[in-house]
GROMACS .gro file of C-alpha atoms in nm:
model
   75
    1MET     CA    1  16.007  -3.728  -9.420
    2ALA     CA    2  16.066  -3.485  -9.182
    3THR     CA    3  16.419  -3.234  -9.078
    4VAL     CA    4  16.590  -3.348  -8.797
    5VAL     CA    5  16.742  -3.043  -8.674
    6ASN     CA    6  16.939  -2.992  -8.296
    7MET     CA    7  16.819  -2.757  -8.001
    8HIS     CA    8  17.146  -2.528  -8.143
    9ASP     CA    9  17.072  -2.477  -8.482
   10ALA     CA   10  16.687  -2.377  -8.442
   11LYS     CA   11  16.827  -2.137  -8.216
   12SER     CA   12  17.121  -1.987  -8.447
   13SER     CA   13  16.846  -2.068  -8.734
   14LEU     CA   14  16.535  -2.006  -8.637
   15SER     CA   15  16.416  -1.791  -8.951
   16ARG     CA   16  16.551  -2.016  -9.200
   17LEU     CA   17  16.408  -2.309  -9.037
   18VAL     CA   18  16.072  -2.117  -8.970
   19LYS     CA   19  16.060  -2.012  -9.378
   20ARG     CA   20  16.121  -2.365  -9.453
   21ALA     CA   21  15.775  -2.436  -9.304
   22ALA     CA   22  15.579  -2.220  -9.439
   23ALA     CA   23  15.691  -2.369  -9.798
   24GLY     CA   24  15.504  -2.724  -9.612
   25GLU     CA   25  15.866  -2.861  -9.506
   26GLU     CA   26  15.890  -3.052  -9.200
   27ILE     CA   27  16.130  -3.058  -8.909
   28LEU     CA   28  16.177  -3.156  -8.610
   29ILE     CA   29  16.376  -2.971  -8.344
   30ALA     CA   30  16.535  -3.293  -8.125
   31THR     CA   31  16.793  -3.239  -7.801
   32ASN     CA   32  17.052  -3.515  -7.721
   33GLY     CA   33  16.898  -3.657  -8.121
   34LYS     CA   34  16.562  -3.701  -7.931
   35PRO     CA   35  16.279  -3.499  -8.134
   36VAL     CA   36  16.082  -3.244  -7.877
   37ALA     CA   37  15.931  -2.976  -8.082
   38ARG     CA   38  15.751  -3.022  -8.461
   39LEU     CA   39  15.742  -2.711  -8.665
   40THR     CA   40  15.506  -2.669  -8.969
   41ARG     CA   41  15.325  -2.494  -9.206
   42LEU     CA   42  15.013  -2.344  -8.958
   43SER     CA   43  14.686  -2.520  -9.190
   44GLY     CA   44  14.365  -2.320  -9.059
   45ARG     CA   45  14.544  -1.983  -9.233
   46LYS     CA   46  14.337  -1.804  -9.478
   47PRO     CA   47  14.424  -1.666  -9.818
   48THR     CA   48  14.509  -1.294  -9.899
   49THR     CA   49  14.222  -1.220 -10.114
   50LEU     CA   50  14.190  -0.842 -10.245
   51ILE     CA   51  13.920  -0.631 -10.235
   52GLY     CA   52  13.866  -0.405 -10.495
   53ALA     CA   53  14.129  -0.520 -10.709
   54PHE     CA   54  13.938  -0.486 -11.030
   55ALA     CA   55  13.763  -0.150 -10.939
   56GLY     CA   56  13.725   0.028 -11.306
   57LYS     CA   57  13.952  -0.260 -11.469
   58LEU     CA   58  13.681  -0.416 -11.561
   59HIS     CA   59  13.287  -0.285 -11.761
   60MET     CA   60  12.980  -0.480 -11.816
   61ALA     CA   61  12.739  -0.409 -12.157
   62ASP     CA   62  12.380  -0.206 -11.988
   63ASP     CA   63  12.210  -0.510 -12.165
   64PHE     CA   64  12.417  -0.768 -12.127
   65ASP     CA   65  12.112  -1.047 -11.964
   66ALA     CA   66  11.915  -0.972 -12.306
   67ILE     CA   67  11.838  -1.296 -12.485
   68PRO     CA   68  11.942  -1.206 -12.905
   69ALA     CA   69  11.696  -1.177 -13.106
   70GLU     CA   70  11.788  -1.468 -13.289
   71PHE     CA   71  11.593  -1.697 -12.963
   72ASP     CA   72  11.248  -1.524 -13.028
   73PRO     CA   73  11.208  -1.887 -13.142
   74TYR     CA   74  11.233  -2.041 -12.876
   75LEU     CA   75  11.098  -1.880 -12.624
   0.00000   0.00000   0.00000
């Protein structure tokens, strides 16, 4: 269920309301007790990817794709 906040309170605490909306809460902003706007999280946001995050941290053996000798009877 959405939280209803009056316009005056929304203006004075916008950053706090935006943090709550970013966390997934739906906030309705009301004037004279009637909702006039909805504050929600953006749904089309792509996750941040860290390109090269494992650079220099992983090692792959030169023969990683070699078939072990014990599999020769099955080939």
